[in-house]
Coordinates of C-alpha atoms and ligand atoms in Angstrom, one line a residue:
M1 CA 0.0 0.0 0.0
T2 CA 1.4 3.4 -0.9
L3 CA 1.6 6.1 1.7
R4 CA -1.2 8.1 -0.1
S5 CA -3.6 5.1 -0.3
R6 CA -2.8 4.2 3.3
L7 CA -3.7 7.8 4.3
R8 CA -6.9 7.6 2.2
H9 CA -7.7 4.3 3.9
M10 CA -7.1 5.7 7.3
R11 CA -9.3 8.8 6.6
S12 CA -12.2 6.7 5.3
A13 CA -11.9 4.3 8.3
R14 CA -12.0 7.4 10.6
R15 CA -15.1 8.7 8.7
L16 CA -16.8 5.3 9.1
A17 CA -15.9 5.1 12.8
G18 CA -17.4 8.6 13.2
T19 CA -20.6 7.7 11.3
A20 CA -20.9 4.5 13.4
A21 CA -20.5 6.5 16.6
V22 CA -23.2 8.9 15.5
L23 CA -25.5 6.0 14.6
I24 CA -24.9 4.3 18.0
A25 CA -25.6 7.7 19.7
A26 CA -28.8 8.1 17.6
V27 CA -29.9 4.6 18.5
M28 CA -29.4 5.4 22.2
V29 CA -31.9 8.2 21.9
G30 CA -35.0 6.9 23.6
M31 CA -33.6 3.4 24.4
P32 CA -35.2 2.4 27.7
G33 CA -32.7 2.2 30.6
T34 CA -30.0 3.9 28.6
A35 CA -28.7 7.4 29.2
R36 CA -29.8 9.5 26.2
A37 CA -27.0 10.7 23.9
A38 CA -27.6 14.4 24.3
P39 CA -26.4 16.8 21.5
C40 CA -22.9 17.2 22.9
D41 CA -22.4 13.5 23.3
T42 CA -23.3 13.1 19.6
Y43 CA -21.0 15.8 18.4
G44 CA -18.2 14.4 20.6
S45 CA -18.5 10.9 19.4
A46 CA -18.5 12.2 15.8
G47 CA -15.1 13.8 16.4
T48 CA -16.4 17.4 16.6
P49 CA -16.7 18.0 20.4
C50 CA -18.7 20.8 21.9
V51 CA -16.6 23.8 23.1
A52 CA -19.7 25.6 24.4
A53 CA -23.1 24.3 25.4
H54 CA -25.8 26.7 26.6
S55 CA -29.4 26.0 27.6
T56 CA -32.0 27.2 30.0
T57 CA -34.1 24.1 29.5
R58 CA -32.0 21.0 29.7
A59 CA -28.6 19.3 29.9
L60 CA -26.8 19.0 26.6
F61 CA -24.6 16.1 27.8
A62 CA -26.2 13.0 29.2
S63 CA -23.9 13.2 32.2
Y64 CA -24.2 16.9 33.0
N65 CA -25.4 17.7 36.4
G66 CA -24.3 21.3 37.0
P67 CA -26.1 24.7 36.9
L68 CA -27.9 25.8 33.7
Y69 CA -28.3 29.5 34.5
Q70 CA -28.3 32.1 37.2
V71 CA -31.2 34.3 38.1
R72 CA -31.1 37.6 40.1
R73 CA -34.3 38.8 41.9
A74 CA -35.3 42.4 42.1
S75 CA -36.4 42.4 45.8
D76 CA -32.9 42.0 47.3
S77 CA -30.6 41.5 44.3
T78 CA -29.5 38.1 45.5
T79 CA -28.8 35.3 42.9
L80 CA -29.6 31.7 42.6
D81 CA -28.1 29.1 40.2
I82 CA -30.8 27.0 38.6
G83 CA -29.8 23.4 38.0
L84 CA -31.4 20.2 36.8
L85 CA -34.0 17.8 38.2
S86 CA -31.5 15.0 37.5
A87 CA -28.2 14.4 35.7
G88 CA -28.7 14.8 31.9
G89 CA -32.3 16.0 32.5
F90 CA -34.4 19.1 32.6
A91 CA -34.2 22.5 34.4
N92 CA -35.5 22.7 37.9
A93 CA -38.0 25.5 37.1
A94 CA -39.7 25.1 40.5
A95 CA -36.6 26.3 42.2
Q96 CA -36.8 29.5 40.2
D97 CA -40.5 29.9 40.9
A98 CA -39.9 29.6 44.6
F99 CA -36.9 32.1 44.6
C100 CA -38.7 34.6 42.4
N101 CA -42.1 34.4 44.1
N102 CA -43.6 37.9 44.7
T103 CA -40.8 39.6 42.9
T104 CA -39.2 39.5 39.4
C105 CA -36.1 37.8 38.3
V106 CA -33.8 38.3 35.3
I107 CA -31.3 35.7 34.0
T108 CA -27.8 37.0 34.7
I109 CA -25.6 34.1 33.4
I110 CA -26.3 31.2 31.1
F111 CA -23.6 28.6 32.1
D112 CA -21.5 26.7 29.7
Q113 CA -22.0 22.9 30.2
T114 CA -18.6 22.0 28.8
S115 CA -15.6 22.0 31.1
R116 CA -14.4 25.2 29.4
H117 CA -16.5 27.6 31.4
N118 CA -17.6 29.6 28.4
D119 CA -20.4 31.0 30.5
L120 CA -22.5 33.8 29.1
P121 CA -22.9 36.9 31.4
I122 CA -25.0 39.9 30.3
E123 CA -23.3 41.8 27.5
P124 CA -21.9 45.2 28.2
A125 CA -22.1 48.2 25.9
G126 CA -20.5 48.0 22.5
T127 CA -19.8 50.4 19.7
A128 CA -23.3 49.9 18.2
G129 CA -25.5 49.7 21.3
P130 CA -25.8 50.5 25.0
A131 CA -25.3 47.9 27.8
N132 CA -27.8 45.1 27.7
S133 CA -30.2 43.8 30.3
G134 CA -30.8 40.1 31.2
V135 CA -33.9 38.5 29.9
P136 CA -36.9 38.2 32.3
A137 CA -36.5 34.8 33.8
D138 CA -40.1 33.6 33.5
A139 CA -41.0 35.2 30.2
L140 CA -41.2 32.0 28.2
P141 CA -42.6 29.0 30.0
V142 CA -42.6 25.9 27.8
T143 CA -42.7 22.2 28.3
A144 CA -39.7 20.0 27.6
G145 CA -39.6 16.3 28.3
G146 CA -43.0 16.8 30.0
H147 CA -41.6 19.3 32.4
I148 CA -42.4 23.1 32.6
V149 CA -39.1 24.9 32.0
Y150 CA -38.3 28.5 30.9
G151 CA -36.8 29.5 27.5
A152 CA -35.0 32.9 27.2
S153 CA -37.2 35.6 25.6
F154 CA -35.2 38.5 24.2
S155 CA -36.6 42.0 23.7
G156 CA -34.4 44.7 22.3
R157 CA -31.3 45.7 24.4
M158 CA -30.9 42.2 25.8
G159 CA -27.9 40.0 25.2
Y160 CA -25.1 37.9 26.6
R161 CA -21.4 37.6 25.7
H162 CA -18.3 35.7 26.7
T163 CA -15.1 37.5 25.6
A164 CA -12.2 35.4 24.3
A165 CA -13.9 32.0 24.9
S166 CA -11.8 28.9 25.3
G167 CA -11.5 26.5 22.4
V168 CA -13.8 28.5 20.1
A169 CA -12.5 28.7 16.4
R170 CA -10.2 31.6 15.5
N171 CA -8.6 32.8 12.3
G172 CA -10.0 30.3 9.8
Q173 CA -10.4 27.3 12.1
P174 CA -13.4 25.0 11.4
E175 CA -16.5 25.0 13.6
G176 CA -20.2 24.3 13.8
M177 CA -23.1 25.4 15.9
Y178 CA -26.9 25.0 16.4
M179 CA -29.6 26.7 18.4
V180 CA -33.2 26.0 19.1
T181 CA -35.2 29.2 18.7
S182 CA -38.7 30.2 17.7
G183 CA -40.4 31.2 14.5
T184 CA -43.1 33.1 16.4
H185 CA -40.9 35.8 18.0
F186 CA -38.5 37.7 15.7
N187 CA -38.0 41.0 14.0
N188 CA -36.0 42.7 11.3
R189 CA -33.5 44.5 13.5
C190 CA -29.8 43.6 13.9
C191 CA -29.1 40.9 15.1
F192 CA -30.5 37.9 16.9
D193 CA -27.3 35.9 16.8
Y194 CA -25.7 32.9 18.6
G195 CA -22.1 32.1 17.8
N196 CA -18.6 33.4 17.3
V197 CA -17.9 37.1 17.6
E198 CA -15.1 39.6 18.1
V199 CA -13.0 40.1 21.2
P200 CA -13.8 43.8 21.3
I201 CA -17.5 44.6 21.2
A202 CA -17.0 46.2 17.9
D203 CA -17.1 45.4 14.2
T204 CA -13.5 44.6 13.4
G205 CA -14.1 43.6 9.8
N206 CA -15.5 41.1 7.3
G207 CA -15.1 37.5 8.5
H208 CA -14.5 38.3 12.1
M209 CA -17.8 36.7 13.1
D210 CA -19.4 33.3 12.4
A211 CA -22.8 33.2 14.1
I212 CA -26.3 31.8 13.4
Y213 CA -28.7 34.6 12.8
F214 CA -32.5 34.1 12.9
G215 CA -35.0 36.8 12.0
T216 CA -36.4 38.8 9.1
L217 CA -33.5 41.2 8.4
C218 CA -32.9 40.7 4.7
W219 CA -29.4 42.1 4.5
F220 CA -28.8 41.1 0.9
A221 CA -31.9 41.1 -1.4
P222 CA -33.6 39.1 -2.6
C223 CA -34.7 36.9 0.3
N224 CA -37.6 34.6 -0.5
G225 CA -40.9 34.8 1.2
A226 CA -41.5 36.5 4.5
G227 CA -39.0 34.7 6.8
P228 CA -37.8 34.4 9.4
W229 CA -34.7 32.9 7.9
V230 CA -31.6 31.2 9.3
M231 CA -28.5 33.1 8.0
A232 CA -24.8 33.3 8.7
D233 CA -23.7 36.5 10.4
L234 CA -20.2 36.6 9.1
E235 CA -19.8 40.3 10.0
N236 CA -21.0 43.2 7.8
G237 CA -23.6 40.9 6.4
L238 CA -26.2 38.2 7.0
F239 CA -25.5 35.6 4.4
Q240 CA -27.8 33.1 2.8
S241 CA -25.3 32.1 0.2
N242 CA -21.8 33.0 -1.0
D243 CA -23.3 36.1 -2.7
G244 CA -25.3 37.0 0.4
F245 CA -28.8 36.8 -1.1
S246 CA -30.9 33.7 -1.1
K247 CA -30.4 31.2 -3.9
N248 CA -33.0 28.8 -2.5
A249 CA -36.5 29.5 -3.7
A250 CA -37.8 26.9 -1.3
N251 CA -36.5 28.8 1.7
T252 CA -39.3 31.2 2.5
G253 CA -38.5 31.0 6.2
N254 CA -39.6 28.9 9.2
R255 CA -42.5 30.0 11.4
A256 CA -42.6 26.8 13.5
P257 CA -43.0 27.6 17.2
Y258 CA -39.7 25.8 17.8
V259 CA -37.0 25.9 15.2
T260 CA -33.7 24.2 15.0
A261 CA -31.1 26.3 13.1
T262 CA -27.6 25.2 12.3
L263 CA -24.5 26.7 10.8
K264 CA -21.1 25.1 10.0
N265 CA -18.1 26.7 8.5
N266 CA -14.7 25.2 7.6
G267 CA -13.1 28.6 8.0
Q268 CA -11.6 28.4 4.5
N269 CA -14.0 28.0 1.7
F270 CA -17.2 26.3 2.8
F271 CA -20.3 27.0 4.9
A272 CA -23.7 25.4 5.3
L273 CA -27.0 26.5 6.8
K274 CA -29.9 24.2 7.8
D275 CA -33.1 24.6 9.7
G276 CA -36.0 22.4 10.7
N277 CA -39.0 22.1 13.0
A278 CA -37.6 21.4 16.4
T279 CA -40.6 19.2 17.2
S280 CA -40.7 16.9 14.2
G281 CA -38.9 15.7 11.1
G282 CA -35.4 16.5 10.0
L283 CA -33.3 19.4 8.9
A284 CA -33.5 21.1 5.5
T285 CA -30.3 22.3 3.9
R286 CA -30.8 26.0 3.0
Y287 CA -27.3 26.5 1.6
S288 CA -24.2 24.5 1.3
G289 CA -21.3 25.8 -0.7
A290 CA -18.6 28.3 -1.0
L291 CA -17.8 31.1 1.5
P292 CA -18.2 34.6 0.0
T293 CA -15.4 35.6 -2.3
S294 CA -16.9 38.6 -4.1
R295 CA -16.3 40.6 -0.9
P296 CA -12.9 40.4 0.8
G297 CA -12.3 38.9 4.3
Y298 CA -14.6 35.8 4.4
S299 CA -12.5 33.2 2.6
P300 CA -10.5 32.4 4.7
M301 CA -12.4 33.6 7.8
H302 CA -10.9 35.7 10.7
Q303 CA -13.0 34.6 13.6
E304 CA -12.0 35.9 17.0
G305 CA -13.4 33.2 19.3
S306 CA -15.8 35.1 21.6
I307 CA -19.4 34.0 22.0
V308 CA -22.6 36.1 21.7
L309 CA -26.3 35.4 22.3
G310 CA -29.0 37.9 21.3
T311 CA -27.1 40.7 19.6
G312 CA -24.8 41.5 16.7
G313 CA -21.0 41.4 17.0
D314 CA -20.8 45.2 17.7
N315 CA -23.7 44.9 20.1
S316 CA -26.3 46.0 17.6
N317 CA -29.2 45.2 19.9
G318 CA -32.5 46.0 18.4
S319 CA -33.4 42.4 17.7
I320 CA -35.8 40.2 19.5
G321 CA -35.9 36.4 19.7
S322 CA -36.2 33.2 21.7
F323 CA -33.5 30.8 22.8
F324 CA -33.9 27.4 24.4
E325 CA -30.6 25.7 23.8
G326 CA -27.5 25.8 21.6
A327 CA -24.0 24.5 21.3
M328 CA -20.8 25.2 19.4
T329 CA -18.2 22.7 18.2
A330 CA -14.6 22.4 17.3
G331 CA -14.5 21.1 13.7
V332 CA -17.3 20.9 11.1
P333 CA -20.0 18.5 12.3
S334 CA -21.0 15.8 9.8
D335 CA -24.5 15.8 8.4
A336 CA -25.1 12.5 10.3
A337 CA -24.2 14.2 13.6
E338 CA -26.5 17.1 12.8
S339 CA -29.4 14.8 11.9
S340 CA -28.8 12.9 15.1
V341 CA -28.8 16.1 17.2
Q342 CA -32.1 17.1 15.5
A343 CA -33.6 13.7 16.4
N344 CA -32.6 14.2 20.0
I345 CA -34.1 17.7 20.0
V346 CA -37.4 16.3 18.5
A347 CA -37.4 13.6 21.2
V348 CA -37.4 16.4 23.9
G349 CA -40.9 17.3 22.7
Y350 CA -40.8 21.1 23.2
G351 CA -44.3 22.4 23.5
G352 CA -46.4 25.1 25.0
P353 CA -48.3 25.0 28.3
S354 CA -52.1 24.9 27.9
P355 CA -53.5 28.1 26.3
V356 CA -54.9 30.5 28.9
P357 CA -58.5 31.5 28.3
G358 CA -58.8 35.1 27.2
G359 CA -60.9 38.1 28.4
N360 CA -59.6 38.3 32.0
L361 CA -56.5 39.6 33.9
N362 CA -54.8 36.3 34.4
P363 CA -51.2 36.2 33.0
G364 CA -51.2 35.0 29.4
S365 CA -54.8 36.0 28.8
T366 CA -55.5 38.0 25.6
I367 CA -57.9 40.9 26.1
S368 CA -59.3 44.1 24.7
L369 CA -60.1 47.2 26.9
R370 CA -63.3 49.1 26.3
A371 CA -63.9 52.6 27.5
T372 CA -66.9 53.0 29.8
T373 CA -67.5 56.8 29.6
A374 CA -70.9 57.4 28.0
C375 CA -69.4 59.2 25.0
C376 CA -67.1 56.4 24.1
T377 CA -68.3 52.9 24.8
T378 CA -67.4 51.8 21.3
R379 CA -63.8 52.9 21.8
F380 CA -60.9 50.6 22.7
I381 CA -57.4 51.0 23.9
R382 CA -55.1 50.5 20.9
H383 CA -51.7 51.6 19.7
Q384 CA -51.3 53.6 16.5
N385 CA -47.9 54.8 15.3
G386 CA -46.4 53.9 18.7
N387 CA -48.9 56.1 20.6
A388 CA -51.6 54.6 22.8
V389 CA -55.0 56.0 21.9
T390 CA -58.7 54.9 21.8
S391 CA -60.4 54.0 18.5
V392 CA -63.8 52.8 17.6
I393 CA -63.4 49.1 16.8
T394 CA -66.3 47.0 15.5
A395 CA -66.7 43.5 14.1
T396 CA -66.2 44.9 10.6
S397 CA -63.0 46.9 11.5
P398 CA -59.8 46.1 9.6
A399 CA -57.7 43.3 11.0
L400 CA -55.0 45.8 11.8
D401 CA -57.3 47.9 14.1
K402 CA -58.3 44.7 15.9
D403 CA -54.7 43.5 16.3
D404 CA -53.7 47.0 17.5
G405 CA -56.6 46.8 20.0
T406 CA -55.6 43.5 21.5
W407 CA -53.2 43.0 24.4
I408 CA -51.7 40.1 26.2
V409 CA -51.9 40.3 30.0
R410 CA -48.5 39.7 31.6
R411 CA -47.5 39.4 35.2
G412 CA -46.5 43.0 36.1
L413 CA -42.9 43.7 34.9
A414 CA -42.2 45.5 38.2
S415 CA -44.6 43.6 40.6
S416 CA -46.2 40.3 40.2
A417 CA -49.2 41.7 42.1
C418 CA -50.0 44.0 39.2
V419 CA -50.1 43.5 35.4
S420 CA -48.4 44.7 32.2
F421 CA -49.9 44.8 28.7
E422 CA -47.9 43.3 25.9
S423 CA -48.9 44.3 22.3
R424 CA -50.6 41.4 20.5
N425 CA -49.0 42.2 17.2
F426 CA -45.7 43.7 18.4
P427 CA -44.4 41.0 20.7
G428 CA -41.9 42.4 23.2
D429 CA -43.6 45.8 23.1
F430 CA -45.6 47.0 26.1
L431 CA -47.9 49.8 27.1
R432 CA -45.8 52.2 29.1
H433 CA -46.1 55.8 30.3
Q434 CA -43.5 58.5 29.6
N435 CA -44.1 62.1 30.7
F436 CA -47.5 60.8 31.8
Q437 CA -48.6 59.9 28.2
L438 CA -49.0 56.2 27.2
F439 CA -47.1 54.6 24.3
R440 CA -46.3 51.2 22.9
Q441 CA -42.6 50.6 23.2
P442 CA -40.2 47.7 23.2
S443 CA -39.0 46.6 26.7
D444 CA -35.5 47.7 27.3
G445 CA -35.4 45.7 30.5
S446 CA -34.5 48.7 32.6
A447 CA -36.1 49.2 36.1
L448 CA -37.6 52.4 34.8
F449 CA -39.3 50.7 31.9
R450 CA -40.6 47.9 34.1
A451 CA -42.1 50.4 36.5
D452 CA -43.6 52.5 33.7
A453 CA -45.1 49.4 32.1
T454 CA -46.7 48.1 35.3
F455 CA -50.3 48.9 36.3
C456 CA -52.1 47.7 39.4
Q457 CA -55.7 46.7 39.0
Q458 CA -58.5 47.8 41.3
A459 CA -62.3 48.1 41.1
G460 CA -63.4 50.7 38.6
R461 CA -63.3 54.2 40.2
S462 CA -66.7 55.0 38.6
G463 CA -68.3 51.9 40.2
Q464 CA -68.1 49.8 37.0
G465 CA -65.3 47.9 35.3
T466 CA -61.6 48.0 36.4
S467 CA -59.2 50.8 36.9
F468 CA -55.4 50.6 36.5
A469 CA -53.1 52.6 38.8
S470 CA -49.6 53.4 37.6
F471 CA -47.1 51.3 39.6
N472 CA -44.7 54.2 40.1
F473 CA -47.3 57.0 40.2
P474 CA -50.0 55.2 42.3
T475 CA -52.4 58.2 42.4
R476 CA -52.5 58.3 38.6
F477 CA -54.7 55.9 36.5
I478 CA -54.8 54.9 32.9
R479 CA -57.2 57.5 31.4
H480 CA -58.5 58.4 27.9
F481 CA -58.7 62.1 27.3
N482 CA -59.4 63.5 23.9
N483 CA -59.0 59.9 22.7
T484 CA -55.3 59.8 23.8
L485 CA -54.1 57.8 26.8
F486 CA -52.4 59.2 29.9
I487 CA -51.9 58.3 33.5
A488 CA -54.0 61.0 35.1
S489 CA -54.8 62.1 38.6
N490 CA -58.2 63.3 39.7
G491 CA -57.4 66.9 39.5
G492 CA -53.9 68.2 38.9
P493 CA -51.7 70.5 36.8
N494 CA -52.3 68.9 33.4
P495 CA -55.4 69.2 31.1
F496 CA -55.7 65.4 31.2
D497 CA -56.0 65.6 35.0
A498 CA -59.3 67.4 34.7
T499 CA -61.8 66.1 37.3
A500 CA -64.8 66.2 35.0
A501 CA -65.5 62.6 33.8
W502 CA -62.3 61.4 35.5
A503 CA -63.9 58.5 37.3
A504 CA -65.6 57.2 34.1
D505 CA -62.5 57.8 32.0
V506 CA -60.3 55.7 34.2
S507 CA -62.8 52.8 34.3
W508 CA -62.4 50.1 31.7
N509 CA -64.3 47.0 30.7
I510 CA -62.0 44.0 30.2
I511 CA -63.5 42.0 27.3
A512 CA -62.7 39.1 25.0
P513 CA -59.9 40.1 22.6
W514 CA -60.6 41.5 19.2
T515 CA -57.9 39.2 17.8
P516 CA -57.8 35.9 19.7
W517 CA -54.3 34.4 19.8
R518 CA -54.7 31.8 17.2
L519 CA -55.7 34.2 14.4
L520 CA -52.2 35.6 14.1
A521 CA -49.6 33.5 12.3
G522 CA -47.1 31.7 14.5
G523 CA -48.5 28.9 16.4
P524 CA -49.8 28.3 19.9
L525 CA -49.8 30.7 22.8
F526 CA -46.8 30.1 25.0
R527 CA -45.2 33.4 25.7
R528 CA -45.5 35.1 29.1
I529 CA -43.5 38.0 30.3
G530 CA -43.4 38.4 34.0
Ligands
AHR1 O1 -23.1 41.4 10.1 C1 -24.2 42.0 10.6 C2 -23.8 42.9 11.7 O2 -23.1 44.0 11.2 C3 -23.0 42.4 12.8 O3 -23.7 41.6 13.7 C4 -22.6 43.7 13.5 O4 -21.4 43.5 14.2 C5 -22.5 44.7 12.3 O5 -23.2 45.8 12.6

């Protein structure tokens, strides 16, 4: 045997051994009495070990029994690490519920489950965005493996980052990654990413990032359909192909409630993108081919080996999204390994908790709010161009008016004894006051936003319906005045504080929503912001 044929022989033997290991790992999934091969076991046995593994829902190694994430509660700023119910199992969400009872918690760290400690603390300011907040810890209750656990729900200005991570690809080294995200919560702002980013929180040039992006920001037209799409954020561009734009007419996006998205990149001249429904079936290859060469810097790549979750490389942080789990590998994972990981994710059985009935103030309920003042009983609280106003809405009104006039009740962002109102058609945006006027705005996670977006319900001040006192200005109530919404006191310095009709103007009927949850695209109700 010549040296060359011996090498070829050894290479194909190694490939076969890798494939066999993946098959064995795949067979182990669901085998009674056998520890499940979790995603990082599969990648490891295929010769592409995880160098980072993050999840708020479950262990990504069958033997992992450490913490998944850390929460900090608002009442006394103390923290608690949330671990697993059992080794290799699911998050102990009950521990979080007990710790955060009667206060609110944010996730301060998502721990790395590999031995490399590539943990993800909250991302500080970067050149393109101010410092981030942690995600509210109970925003996204879902079921996994039959247990209630929490996903991470990102509004704008939320993100996590580990600078100069250990073992993550640098300067043209090969790598792979996946995340489980959602096709029901996304936007077209930069950049809901998970993956490899710069050491400084700055754009240091083409090819200095290699991260999965998921959303509807079509950086290079054309993109097909309405999205959201899996793309490769390679810095200064979200790529669906070597030329940036989509070359795949079938890839119109993925709106499944749970989406698996993968990216692999050999760092030299090849990358591939796949996605699939995280609850059934396999992965579809959206692109597999050359790295961009028409623009400089991407072939070879220049990754810097830090890790981001929820923002772009320079901390562009206008994006929203959901994250349940994800991992990064050293080396390019085989298609067999990726299929096996997808099978394992499907076996988890991600799902939503039971839908909450609408028309009441229970968290998760979808409602509309009707004015009770005699002038205005056909008028409802809705948002319009970001302002909160009242409009006449009837059964024959356009769908947009109905969507704008529908709100999801959330546990109060600043107090679980009160409520917040999330926009039905702008997920992550809330009714909040600013200079005493009410607006629809994206949560920035700040204490001020949380307080401004929290309202405490009490019997209607006119004797009918319900009134909502501002959490941080408790003598002021949500009021309509000239069809615009304010927080108003009963007499005061502003025209909208006028005493005439005050009691009626601050009393609202809570009714069944104009747009029940199921009428919007995107799957079952499962989102709750607390
Ligand atoms: O590549 C898209 C974005 O461009 C990156 O995430 C960010 O660093 C830059 O603004």
